[in-house]
CSV table of C-alpha atoms and ligand atoms in Angstrom, one decimal:
chain,number,residue,atom,x,y,z
A,1,UNK,CA,-166.4,-102.3,77.6
A,2,UNK,CA,-164.2,-105.0,79.1
A,3,UNK,CA,-167.3,-106.7,80.4
A,4,UNK,CA,-168.9,-106.8,77.0
A,5,UNK,CA,-165.7,-108.2,75.4
A,6,UNK,CA,-165.6,-110.9,78.1
A,7,UNK,CA,-169.3,-111.7,77.7
A,8,UNK,CA,-168.8,-112.1,74.0
A,9,UNK,CA,-165.7,-114.2,74.4
A,10,UNK,CA,-167.5,-116.5,77.0
A,11,UNK,CA,-170.4,-117.0,74.5
A,12,UNK,CA,-167.9,-118.0,71.8
A,13,UNK,CA,-165.8,-120.2,74.0
A,14,UNK,CA,-168.8,-122.2,74.9
A,15,UNK,CA,-169.4,-122.9,71.2
A,16,UNK,CA,-165.8,-123.4,70.1
A,17,UNK,CA,-164.7,-126.9,69.3
A,18,UNK,CA,-161.1,-125.8,68.4
A,19,UNK,CA,-158.6,-123.4,70.0
A,20,UNK,CA,-157.1,-121.4,67.2
A,21,UNK,CA,-154.1,-119.1,67.9
A,22,UNK,CA,-154.3,-117.7,64.3
A,23,UNK,CA,-157.0,-115.2,63.1
A,24,UNK,CA,-157.6,-113.8,59.6
A,25,UNK,CA,-159.6,-110.8,58.7
A,26,UNK,CA,-160.9,-111.6,55.2
A,27,UNK,CA,-160.6,-108.2,53.7
A,28,UNK,CA,-160.6,-107.4,50.0
A,29,UNK,CA,-158.4,-109.8,48.1
A,30,UNK,CA,-158.8,-112.7,50.6
A,31,UNK,CA,-162.5,-113.5,50.2
A,32,UNK,CA,-161.8,-116.8,48.3
A,33,UNK,CA,-159.5,-118.0,51.1
A,34,UNK,CA,-162.8,-119.1,52.7
A,35,UNK,CA,-163.0,-122.0,50.2
A,36,UNK,CA,-159.8,-123.4,51.5
A,37,UNK,CA,-160.8,-123.7,55.1
A,38,UNK,CA,-161.7,-127.2,56.0
A,39,UNK,CA,-163.5,-128.7,59.1
A,40,UNK,CA,-165.5,-125.6,59.1
A,41,UNK,CA,-168.1,-124.4,61.6
A,42,UNK,CA,-169.6,-120.9,61.6
A,43,UNK,CA,-171.3,-118.4,63.9
A,44,UNK,CA,-173.2,-115.4,62.4
A,45,UNK,CA,-172.4,-112.0,63.8
A,46,UNK,CA,-176.1,-111.5,64.3
A,47,UNK,CA,-176.1,-114.4,66.8
A,48,UNK,CA,-173.1,-113.1,68.8
A,49,UNK,CA,-173.9,-110.9,71.8
A,50,UNK,CA,-172.5,-107.4,71.6
A,51,UNK,CA,-171.1,-107.9,68.0
A,52,UNK,CA,-171.7,-104.8,65.8
A,53,UNK,CA,-174.6,-105.3,63.4
A,54,UNK,CA,-173.8,-105.1,59.7
A,55,UNK,CA,-175.0,-102.0,57.9
A,56,UNK,CA,-175.2,-103.8,54.6
A,57,UNK,CA,-178.4,-105.7,54.0
A,58,UNK,CA,-177.8,-109.4,53.3
A,59,UNK,CA,-174.2,-109.2,54.3
A,60,UNK,CA,-174.4,-109.9,58.0
A,61,UNK,CA,-171.0,-111.4,58.3
A,62,UNK,CA,-169.8,-114.4,60.3
A,63,UNK,CA,-166.9,-116.0,62.2
A,64,UNK,CA,-165.6,-119.1,60.5
A,65,UNK,CA,-163.6,-121.6,62.5
A,66,UNK,CA,-161.7,-124.4,60.8
A,67,UNK,CA,-158.4,-125.5,59.5
A,68,UNK,CA,-156.1,-123.8,57.0
A,69,UNK,CA,-152.5,-124.4,56.2
A,70,UNK,CA,-152.5,-127.2,58.8
A,71,UNK,CA,-153.5,-124.9,61.6
A,72,UNK,CA,-156.7,-124.2,63.5
A,73,UNK,CA,-157.9,-120.8,62.5
A,74,UNK,CA,-160.6,-118.2,63.2
A,75,UNK,CA,-161.6,-116.1,60.1
A,76,UNK,CA,-163.7,-113.0,60.1
A,77,UNK,CA,-165.8,-112.8,57.0
A,78,UNK,CA,-167.0,-109.2,57.0
A,79,UNK,CA,-165.2,-106.4,58.7
A,80,UNK,CA,-166.5,-103.1,60.2
A,81,UNK,CA,-165.3,-99.8,58.6
A,82,UNK,CA,-165.2,-96.5,60.3
A,83,UNK,CA,-166.8,-94.8,57.2
A,84,UNK,CA,-169.9,-97.0,57.7
A,85,UNK,CA,-170.6,-95.1,60.9
A,86,UNK,CA,-169.2,-97.5,63.5
A,87,UNK,CA,-167.4,-96.1,66.4
A,88,UNK,CA,-163.7,-97.0,66.8
A,89,UNK,CA,-164.7,-99.3,69.7
A,90,UNK,CA,-167.1,-101.2,67.4
A,91,UNK,CA,-164.6,-101.4,64.5
A,92,UNK,CA,-162.0,-103.0,66.8
A,93,UNK,CA,-164.3,-105.0,69.1
A,94,UNK,CA,-163.7,-108.3,67.3
A,95,UNK,CA,-159.9,-108.0,67.8
A,96,UNK,CA,-160.3,-107.5,71.5
A,97,UNK,CA,-162.5,-110.6,71.6
A,98,UNK,CA,-159.8,-112.5,69.7
A,99,UNK,CA,-157.4,-111.6,72.5
A,100,UNK,CA,-159.8,-113.1,75.0
A,101,UNK,CA,-160.0,-116.3,72.8
A,102,UNK,CA,-156.3,-116.8,72.8
A,103,UNK,CA,-155.4,-115.5,69.3
A,104,UNK,CA,-151.6,-114.8,69.0
A,105,UNK,CA,-151.3,-113.8,65.3
A,106,UNK,CA,-153.5,-111.8,63.1
A,107,UNK,CA,-153.5,-111.8,59.3
A,108,UNK,CA,-155.2,-108.9,57.5
A,109,UNK,CA,-155.7,-107.7,53.9
A,110,UNK,CA,-157.1,-104.7,52.2
A,111,UNK,CA,-157.4,-102.8,48.9
A,112,UNK,CA,-155.4,-99.7,48.5
A,113,UNK,CA,-154.4,-96.9,46.1
A,114,UNK,CA,-150.7,-97.0,45.2
A,115,UNK,CA,-148.8,-93.8,45.5
A,116,UNK,CA,-145.3,-95.2,45.0
A,117,UNK,CA,-144.4,-94.6,41.4
A,118,UNK,CA,-142.8,-98.1,41.1
A,119,UNK,CA,-146.2,-99.7,41.8
A,120,UNK,CA,-148.6,-101.1,39.3
A,121,UNK,CA,-152.3,-102.0,39.5
A,122,UNK,CA,-152.6,-105.6,40.7
A,123,UNK,CA,-149.4,-105.5,42.8
A,124,UNK,CA,-149.3,-107.0,46.3
A,125,UNK,CA,-147.7,-104.8,48.9
A,126,UNK,CA,-146.6,-106.3,52.1
A,127,UNK,CA,-147.3,-103.7,54.8
A,128,UNK,CA,-144.1,-102.8,56.6
A,129,UNK,CA,-145.6,-100.0,58.7
A,130,UNK,CA,-148.5,-97.6,58.7
A,131,UNK,CA,-149.4,-93.9,59.2
A,132,UNK,CA,-152.6,-93.5,61.2
A,133,UNK,CA,-154.7,-90.6,59.8
A,134,UNK,CA,-158.1,-91.6,61.2
A,135,UNK,CA,-159.8,-88.8,63.0
A,136,UNK,CA,-160.3,-90.8,66.2
A,137,UNK,CA,-157.9,-93.1,67.9
A,138,UNK,CA,-159.1,-96.6,68.7
A,139,UNK,CA,-157.4,-96.6,72.1
A,140,UNK,CA,-158.9,-93.2,73.2
A,141,UNK,CA,-160.6,-93.5,76.5
A,142,UNK,CA,-160.0,-95.5,79.6
A,143,UNK,CA,-157.1,-98.0,79.0
A,144,UNK,CA,-158.1,-101.6,78.9
A,145,UNK,CA,-155.5,-103.7,80.7
A,146,UNK,CA,-154.6,-105.7,77.7
A,147,UNK,CA,-151.6,-103.5,77.2
A,148,UNK,CA,-150.0,-100.2,78.4
A,149,UNK,CA,-151.6,-96.8,78.3
A,150,UNK,CA,-149.0,-95.7,75.8
A,151,UNK,CA,-148.3,-98.7,73.6
A,152,UNK,CA,-145.1,-99.1,71.6
A,153,UNK,CA,-145.6,-99.1,67.8
A,154,UNK,CA,-142.0,-99.6,66.7
A,155,UNK,CA,-142.9,-103.0,65.1
A,156,UNK,CA,-146.6,-102.9,64.4
A,157,UNK,CA,-146.1,-105.4,61.6
A,158,UNK,CA,-144.0,-108.4,62.6
A,159,UNK,CA,-140.6,-108.3,61.0
A,160,UNK,CA,-140.3,-112.1,61.3
A,161,UNK,CA,-143.6,-112.7,59.4
A,162,UNK,CA,-142.5,-110.1,56.7
A,163,UNK,CA,-139.2,-112.0,56.2
A,164,UNK,CA,-141.1,-115.3,55.9
A,165,UNK,CA,-143.6,-113.9,53.5
A,166,UNK,CA,-140.8,-112.5,51.3
A,167,UNK,CA,-139.2,-116.0,51.3
A,168,UNK,CA,-142.5,-117.6,50.2
A,169,UNK,CA,-143.0,-115.0,47.5
A,170,UNK,CA,-139.6,-115.7,46.1
A,171,UNK,CA,-140.0,-119.4,46.2
A,172,UNK,CA,-143.4,-119.2,44.4
A,173,UNK,CA,-142.3,-116.5,41.9
A,174,UNK,CA,-144.9,-114.0,43.2
A,175,UNK,CA,-143.9,-110.4,42.7
A,176,UNK,CA,-144.4,-108.4,45.9
A,177,UNK,CA,-143.8,-104.8,46.9
A,178,UNK,CA,-143.2,-103.6,50.4
A,179,UNK,CA,-144.4,-100.3,51.9
A,180,UNK,CA,-146.1,-98.0,54.3
A,181,UNK,CA,-149.9,-98.0,54.4
A,182,UNK,CA,-151.7,-94.8,55.1
A,183,UNK,CA,-155.1,-95.3,56.9
A,184,UNK,CA,-157.7,-92.7,56.2
A,185,UNK,CA,-161.4,-92.6,57.1
A,186,UNK,CA,-162.8,-92.4,53.5
A,187,UNK,CA,-165.4,-92.9,52.1
A,188,UNK,CA,-164.0,-90.6,49.3
A,189,UNK,CA,-161.0,-91.8,47.3
A,190,UNK,CA,-158.2,-89.2,47.3
A,191,UNK,CA,-157.9,-86.1,45.3
A,192,UNK,CA,-154.7,-85.9,43.3
A,193,UNK,CA,-153.4,-83.3,45.8
A,194,UNK,CA,-154.1,-85.7,48.7
A,195,UNK,CA,-152.4,-88.7,47.0
A,196,UNK,CA,-149.4,-86.4,46.5
A,197,UNK,CA,-149.4,-85.2,50.1
A,198,UNK,CA,-149.7,-88.8,51.5
A,199,UNK,CA,-146.7,-89.8,49.4
A,200,UNK,CA,-144.7,-86.9,50.6
A,201,UNK,CA,-145.6,-87.8,54.1
A,202,UNK,CA,-144.0,-91.3,53.6
A,203,UNK,CA,-146.9,-93.4,52.4
A,204,UNK,CA,-146.7,-96.0,49.6
A,205,UNK,CA,-150.4,-96.9,49.6
A,206,UNK,CA,-153.6,-95.5,51.0
A,207,UNK,CA,-156.8,-97.2,52.2
A,208,UNK,CA,-159.8,-97.0,54.5
A,209,UNK,CA,-159.3,-99.9,56.9
A,210,UNK,CA,-156.8,-102.0,58.8
A,211,UNK,CA,-155.0,-99.4,60.9
A,212,UNK,CA,-157.6,-99.4,63.8
A,213,UNK,CA,-157.5,-103.2,64.0
A,214,UNK,CA,-153.7,-103.3,63.8
A,215,UNK,CA,-153.3,-100.7,66.6
A,216,UNK,CA,-155.6,-102.7,68.9
A,217,UNK,CA,-154.0,-106.0,68.0
A,218,UNK,CA,-150.6,-104.5,69.0
A,219,UNK,CA,-152.0,-103.2,72.2
A,220,UNK,CA,-153.3,-106.7,72.9
A,221,UNK,CA,-149.9,-108.3,72.2
A,222,UNK,CA,-151.2,-110.0,69.0
A,223,UNK,CA,-148.6,-110.2,66.2
A,224,UNK,CA,-149.7,-108.8,62.8
A,225,UNK,CA,-149.1,-109.5,59.2
A,226,UNK,CA,-150.8,-107.4,56.5
A,227,UNK,CA,-151.0,-107.2,52.7
A,228,UNK,CA,-152.5,-104.6,50.4
A,229,UNK,CA,-153.7,-105.2,46.9
A,230,UNK,CA,-152.9,-102.1,44.8
A,231,UNK,CA,-156.2,-101.6,43.0
A,232,UNK,CA,-155.6,-98.1,41.5
A,233,UNK,CA,-152.8,-95.5,41.3
A,234,UNK,CA,-152.5,-92.2,43.0
A,235,UNK,CA,-149.4,-91.3,41.1
A,236,UNK,CA,-149.1,-88.0,39.2
A,237,UNK,CA,-149.8,-88.5,35.5
A,238,UNK,CA,-151.4,-91.9,36.1
A,239,UNK,CA,-154.5,-90.8,38.0
A,240,UNK,CA,-157.8,-91.7,36.4
A,241,UNK,CA,-161.3,-91.9,37.8
A,242,UNK,CA,-161.6,-94.7,40.4
A,243,UNK,CA,-164.7,-96.8,41.1
A,244,UNK,CA,-165.5,-99.4,43.6
A,245,UNK,CA,-166.1,-101.9,40.7
A,246,UNK,CA,-162.6,-101.3,39.4
A,247,UNK,CA,-161.1,-101.7,42.9
A,248,UNK,CA,-163.0,-105.0,43.2
A,249,UNK,CA,-161.9,-106.2,39.8
A,250,UNK,CA,-158.2,-105.6,40.5
A,251,UNK,CA,-158.5,-107.2,43.9
A,252,UNK,CA,-160.1,-110.3,42.4
A,253,UNK,CA,-157.3,-110.7,39.9
A,254,UNK,CA,-154.7,-110.6,42.7
A,255,UNK,CA,-156.7,-113.0,44.9
A,256,UNK,CA,-154.9,-116.2,44.0
A,257,UNK,CA,-151.4,-114.7,44.7
A,258,UNK,CA,-152.6,-113.2,48.0
A,259,UNK,CA,-154.2,-116.5,49.0
A,260,UNK,CA,-151.0,-118.4,48.3
A,261,UNK,CA,-148.9,-116.2,50.4
A,262,UNK,CA,-151.3,-116.1,53.3
A,263,UNK,CA,-151.9,-119.9,53.3
A,264,UNK,CA,-148.2,-120.7,53.2
A,265,UNK,CA,-147.3,-118.1,55.8
A,266,UNK,CA,-150.0,-119.5,58.2
A,267,UNK,CA,-148.5,-122.9,57.6
A,268,UNK,CA,-145.0,-121.7,58.5
A,269,UNK,CA,-145.8,-119.1,61.2
B,1,HPA,N1,-157.8,-94.6,48.3
B,1,HPA,C1,-158.4,-95.1,49.4
B,1,HPA,N2,-158.9,-96.3,49.6
B,1,HPA,C2,-158.7,-97.1,48.6
B,1,HPA,C3,-158.1,-96.8,47.4
B,1,HPA,C4,-157.7,-95.4,47.2
B,1,HPA,O1,-157.2,-95.0,46.2
B,1,HPA,N3,-158.2,-97.8,46.6
B,1,HPA,C5,-158.8,-98.9,47.3
B,1,HPA,N4,-159.1,-98.4,48.5
């Protein structure tokens, strides 16, 4: 496993013209951030040794290097979800490669169902913490020496970055919520009883990504900042049928606000 990570990192290092310490996983709600990256150069996942292959035809994914918010960055366009059938090792492989490349801070986004009754569709929720409900742990197996066997998770999402993001949101007049993200395997959305249970457990929003990558980033000593776009509501009395299209539509509407916060934060981080 470590050999594969190092082989991939060596391949990328030989091609890299910059040395970013900031990485972004362009999840739902951040796709358009790509247009703001300047001095770009790209490497397709399919050309990267050991990188998982995309399951979706025509969406092979790529790493994009360039500048954003005045900083050298590395962006992942296309992420790997557990529900697609990837192993946890595959889902989190790129994060471990990031560690080898010298990444110090990781920015992530996702779409999520809101369970906090104060939330509305289209809200941005700064992730303050998570609850891991994936059926397999990404650190299961022989420990890789990037971090301890039993890693601390008392500050999985950097408090410093959260404080800066709140400052930026205030300055720019962008409404933000804060809350706990529950990570589940999907691919089903939740039943009303499941939304209720996750809320009782302490969750404010639920989604099908992010938690594996964040756990591995923390194990690697990479600081994390994450935002969810609330695309539907799992609140008693407000639950309606959810579709992927509606999730996408709500995420697209939130995109400019999400992008502003991320760009500014990268600039100030
Ligand atoms: N549940 C799980 N994942 C999601 C949801 C949801 O309601 N909305 C967007 N991603």
